[in-house]
Amino acid sequence: MDTPNAFATTILVASLMGATPASAAPATRYLFDQGGPACQLSVPTISSKVRPRANGMRNEGTANEFVICQYSRNGGGSFKYVSISVSTFDGIDHAIQCTAMTGDVANGTSYSSKNFSTGTNPNWYGFAQWVPSDFGQAGTAFVNSTASVTCILPPGASIILVAASYDEDVGA
């Protein structure tokens, strides 16, 4: 091997030996989405009076309706929590029942139901939050990375917010 090639090889080997792998630096990300675009009817019909409005996914009808809300993120790890907020727009305290799901067909699914109420103040809301322990999971993040919440939305109630948190690896 001639001197220039030996020198280049030595520099290359020395630089590779001194290189350290990039370390992960997680950053906590928060998802907040208004109920109108985040939710939809679980069973779409033309007779339903559930409407996406600027102030939420509102049930303006006279019957309970099933509404499903999605939680999406841009990459990142599994959710640490998901929550949903529901308010009244008719001044009546409404009982709300919601079921959260985490998982997928390939890896299995887990479900957890919660009950709460809206209260009577249209300027306030009731909410439910799910964390891994609600699904019988240990740790600080859901075992599976997808999540949704389905609620029975009574007349006079509006889903005003879905929220979640997850960690995203942003490098060192």
mmCIF file of C-alpha atoms in Angstrom:
data_model
loop_
_atom_site.group_PDB
_atom_site.id
_atom_site.type_symbol
_atom_site.label_atom_id
_atom_site.label_comp_id
_atom_site.label_asym_id
_atom_site.label_seq_id
_atom_site.Cartn_x
_atom_site.Cartn_y
_atom_site.Cartn_z
ATOM 1 C CA MET A 1 0.000 0.000 0.000
ATOM 2 C CA ASP A 2 1.438 3.391 -0.921
ATOM 3 C CA THR A 3 1.754 6.239 1.576
ATOM 4 C CA PRO A 4 -1.290 8.354 0.471
ATOM 5 C CA ASN A 5 -3.624 5.307 0.588
ATOM 6 C CA ALA A 6 -2.239 4.171 3.951
ATOM 7 C CA PHE A 7 -2.736 7.663 5.370
ATOM 8 C CA ALA A 8 -6.333 7.858 4.062
ATOM 9 C CA THR A 9 -7.114 4.395 5.428
ATOM 10 C CA THR A 10 -5.677 5.322 8.832
ATOM 11 C CA ILE A 11 -7.760 8.521 8.974
ATOM 12 C CA LEU A 12 -10.926 6.624 7.954
ATOM 13 C CA VAL A 13 -10.432 3.887 10.560
ATOM 14 C CA ALA A 14 -9.627 6.423 13.282
ATOM 15 C CA SER A 15 -12.718 8.494 12.505
ATOM 16 C CA LEU A 16 -14.979 5.440 12.540
ATOM 17 C CA MET A 17 -13.572 4.287 15.867
ATOM 18 C CA GLY A 18 -14.177 7.697 17.405
ATOM 19 C CA ALA A 19 -17.741 8.029 16.085
ATOM 20 C CA THR A 20 -20.484 7.622 18.643
ATOM 21 C CA PRO A 21 -24.021 6.669 17.750
ATOM 22 C CA ALA A 22 -26.620 9.416 17.894
ATOM 23 C CA SER A 23 -28.591 9.276 21.102
ATOM 24 C CA ALA A 24 -32.335 9.570 21.264
ATOM 25 C CA ALA A 25 -33.808 12.725 22.734
ATOM 26 C CA PRO A 26 -37.534 12.324 23.315
ATOM 27 C CA ALA A 27 -39.723 15.411 23.194
ATOM 28 C CA THR A 28 -43.246 15.306 24.598
ATOM 29 C CA ARG A 29 -45.829 16.276 21.992
ATOM 30 C CA TYR A 30 -49.435 17.257 22.672
ATOM 31 C CA LEU A 31 -52.390 16.767 20.367
ATOM 32 C CA PHE A 32 -55.411 19.041 20.675
ATOM 33 C CA ASP A 33 -58.192 18.806 18.102
ATOM 34 C CA GLN A 34 -61.638 20.355 18.036
ATOM 35 C CA GLY A 35 -64.501 17.842 18.138
ATOM 36 C CA GLY A 36 -65.992 18.852 14.774
ATOM 37 C CA PRO A 37 -63.161 17.630 12.529
ATOM 38 C CA ALA A 38 -61.842 14.935 14.917
ATOM 39 C CA CYS A 39 -65.119 13.006 15.280
ATOM 40 C CA GLN A 40 -67.768 11.441 13.062
ATOM 41 C CA LEU A 41 -70.895 9.349 13.366
ATOM 42 C CA SER A 42 -70.125 5.684 14.061
ATOM 43 C CA VAL A 43 -73.141 4.718 11.963
ATOM 44 C CA PRO A 44 -73.689 7.460 9.370
ATOM 45 C CA THR A 45 -77.333 8.132 8.514
ATOM 46 C CA ILE A 46 -79.166 10.863 6.654
ATOM 47 C CA SER A 47 -81.647 11.265 9.521
ATOM 48 C CA SER A 48 -79.074 12.062 12.231
ATOM 49 C CA LYS A 49 -78.970 15.577 13.640
ATOM 50 C CA VAL A 50 -75.325 15.291 14.733
ATOM 51 C CA ARG A 51 -73.385 18.081 13.062
ATOM 52 C CA PRO A 52 -69.740 19.144 13.010
ATOM 53 C CA ARG A 53 -69.809 22.805 14.008
ATOM 54 C CA ALA A 54 -67.159 25.413 14.714
ATOM 55 C CA ASN A 55 -67.730 24.815 18.428
ATOM 56 C CA GLY A 56 -67.802 21.015 18.429
ATOM 57 C CA MET A 57 -69.495 17.863 17.188
ATOM 58 C CA ARG A 58 -73.045 18.665 18.329
ATOM 59 C CA ASN A 59 -76.093 16.443 18.708
ATOM 60 C CA GLU A 60 -78.906 18.801 17.722
ATOM 61 C CA GLY A 61 -81.432 15.967 17.438
ATOM 62 C CA THR A 62 -83.734 14.172 19.864
ATOM 63 C CA ALA A 63 -82.021 10.746 20.088
ATOM 64 C CA ASN A 64 -78.683 9.460 21.364
ATOM 65 C CA GLU A 65 -76.055 8.905 18.645
ATOM 66 C CA PHE A 66 -72.797 6.931 18.583
ATOM 67 C CA VAL A 67 -69.838 9.148 17.675
ATOM 68 C CA ILE A 68 -66.234 7.974 17.189
ATOM 69 C CA CYS A 69 -63.212 10.266 17.568
ATOM 70 C CA GLN A 70 -59.746 9.643 16.198
ATOM 71 C CA TYR A 71 -56.373 10.496 17.682
ATOM 72 C CA SER A 72 -53.656 11.001 15.088
ATOM 73 C CA ARG A 73 -50.046 11.993 15.463
ATOM 74 C CA ASN A 74 -47.086 12.727 13.244
ATOM 75 C CA GLY A 75 -44.803 9.788 13.912
ATOM 76 C CA GLY A 76 -43.588 9.382 17.435
ATOM 77 C CA GLY A 77 -44.202 6.735 20.013
ATOM 78 C CA SER A 78 -47.333 5.413 21.601
ATOM 79 C CA PHE A 79 -49.836 7.656 23.345
ATOM 80 C CA LYS A 80 -49.306 8.393 27.037
ATOM 81 C CA TYR A 81 -52.945 9.435 27.476
ATOM 82 C CA VAL A 82 -56.028 10.262 25.414
ATOM 83 C CA SER A 83 -58.943 12.385 26.605
ATOM 84 C CA ILE A 84 -62.261 13.758 25.426
ATOM 85 C CA SER A 85 -64.201 16.830 26.590
ATOM 86 C CA VAL A 86 -67.974 17.198 26.222
ATOM 87 C CA SER A 87 -70.163 20.208 27.052
ATOM 88 C CA THR A 88 -73.863 21.006 27.129
ATOM 89 C CA PHE A 89 -75.385 23.594 24.825
ATOM 90 C CA ASP A 90 -78.917 23.355 26.223
ATOM 91 C CA GLY A 91 -78.080 23.896 29.919
ATOM 92 C CA ILE A 92 -79.011 20.334 30.940
ATOM 93 C CA ASP A 93 -76.531 18.055 32.731
ATOM 94 C CA HIS A 94 -76.011 15.124 30.335
ATOM 95 C CA ALA A 95 -74.666 11.695 31.303
ATOM 96 C CA ILE A 96 -71.918 10.655 28.882
ATOM 97 C CA GLN A 97 -70.585 7.134 28.328
ATOM 98 C CA CYS A 98 -67.415 6.658 26.263
ATOM 99 C CA THR A 99 -65.241 3.666 25.410
ATOM 100 C CA ALA A 100 -61.594 4.088 24.456
ATOM 101 C CA MET A 101 -59.794 1.550 22.292
ATOM 102 C CA THR A 102 -56.075 1.109 21.844
ATOM 103 C CA GLY A 103 -54.408 -1.352 19.515
ATOM 104 C CA ASP A 104 -54.982 -2.817 16.078
ATOM 105 C CA VAL A 105 -56.025 -6.033 14.350
ATOM 106 C CA ALA A 106 -52.465 -7.360 14.047
ATOM 107 C CA ASN A 107 -51.432 -6.750 17.663
ATOM 108 C CA GLY A 108 -54.718 -7.011 19.526
ATOM 109 C CA THR A 109 -57.034 -4.424 21.022
ATOM 110 C CA SER A 110 -57.905 -3.271 24.538
ATOM 111 C CA TYR A 111 -61.025 -1.392 25.645
ATOM 112 C CA SER A 112 -61.903 0.782 28.642
ATOM 113 C CA SER A 113 -65.225 2.538 29.343
ATOM 114 C CA LYS A 114 -65.812 5.640 31.459
ATOM 115 C CA ASN A 115 -68.878 7.598 32.537
ATOM 116 C CA PHE A 116 -68.968 11.325 33.286
ATOM 117 C CA SER A 117 -71.340 14.266 32.917
ATOM 118 C CA THR A 118 -71.308 17.603 31.120
ATOM 119 C CA GLY A 119 -72.580 19.741 33.986
ATOM 120 C CA THR A 120 -75.165 22.461 33.330
ATOM 121 C CA ASN A 121 -72.867 25.351 32.392
ATOM 122 C CA PRO A 122 -72.498 25.688 28.590
ATOM 123 C CA ASN A 123 -69.178 27.478 29.178
ATOM 124 C CA TRP A 124 -67.664 24.472 30.949
ATOM 125 C CA TYR A 125 -67.265 20.778 30.156
ATOM 126 C CA GLY A 126 -66.935 17.309 31.572
ATOM 127 C CA PHE A 127 -64.126 15.060 30.441
ATOM 128 C CA ALA A 128 -62.638 11.596 30.637
ATOM 129 C CA GLN A 129 -58.992 10.628 30.305
ATOM 130 C CA TRP A 130 -57.453 7.218 29.656
ATOM 131 C CA VAL A 131 -53.919 6.163 30.629
ATOM 132 C CA PRO A 132 -52.189 2.769 30.184
ATOM 133 C CA SER A 133 -53.421 1.433 33.554
ATOM 134 C CA ASP A 134 -57.037 1.844 32.342
ATOM 135 C CA PHE A 135 -56.251 -0.923 29.831
ATOM 136 C CA GLY A 136 -54.427 -3.135 32.334
ATOM 137 C CA GLN A 137 -51.064 -2.059 30.931
ATOM 138 C CA ALA A 138 -47.933 -1.171 32.888
ATOM 139 C CA GLY A 139 -45.659 1.697 31.960
ATOM 140 C CA THR A 140 -46.263 5.255 30.852
ATOM 141 C CA ALA A 141 -47.354 4.666 27.233
ATOM 142 C CA PHE A 142 -49.966 2.448 25.598
ATOM 143 C CA VAL A 143 -48.624 -0.905 24.399
ATOM 144 C CA ASN A 144 -50.150 -0.269 20.967
ATOM 145 C CA SER A 145 -49.784 3.076 19.241
ATOM 146 C CA THR A 146 -53.299 3.688 17.888
ATOM 147 C CA ALA A 147 -56.307 4.955 19.819
ATOM 148 C CA SER A 148 -59.914 6.031 19.354
ATOM 149 C CA VAL A 149 -62.844 6.924 21.613
ATOM 150 C CA THR A 150 -66.496 6.122 20.884
ATOM 151 C CA CYS A 151 -69.200 7.941 22.873
ATOM 152 C CA ILE A 152 -72.952 7.848 23.160
ATOM 153 C CA LEU A 153 -73.685 11.530 22.500
ATOM 154 C CA PRO A 154 -77.063 12.603 23.911
ATOM 155 C CA PRO A 155 -79.167 15.423 22.444
ATOM 156 C CA GLY A 156 -77.960 18.814 23.680
ATOM 157 C CA ALA A 157 -74.334 17.698 24.104
ATOM 158 C CA SER A 158 -71.264 18.605 22.069
ATOM 159 C CA ILE A 159 -67.804 17.027 21.865
ATOM 160 C CA ILE A 160 -65.616 20.104 22.039
ATOM 161 C CA LEU A 161 -62.095 18.687 22.313
ATOM 162 C CA VAL A 162 -59.991 15.563 21.933
ATOM 163 C CA ALA A 163 -56.493 15.647 23.417
ATOM 164 C CA ALA A 164 -53.525 13.303 23.780
ATOM 165 C CA SER A 165 -49.827 13.185 24.540
ATOM 166 C CA TYR A 166 -46.966 11.095 23.156
ATOM 167 C CA ASP A 167 -43.171 11.186 23.004
ATOM 168 C CA GLU A 168 -41.375 11.758 19.717
ATOM 169 C CA ASP A 169 -37.689 10.990 19.163
ATOM 170 C CA VAL A 170 -36.102 14.208 17.895
ATOM 171 C CA GLY A 171 -32.487 13.011 18.077
ATOM 172 C CA ALA A 172 -29.682 14.464 20.136
#
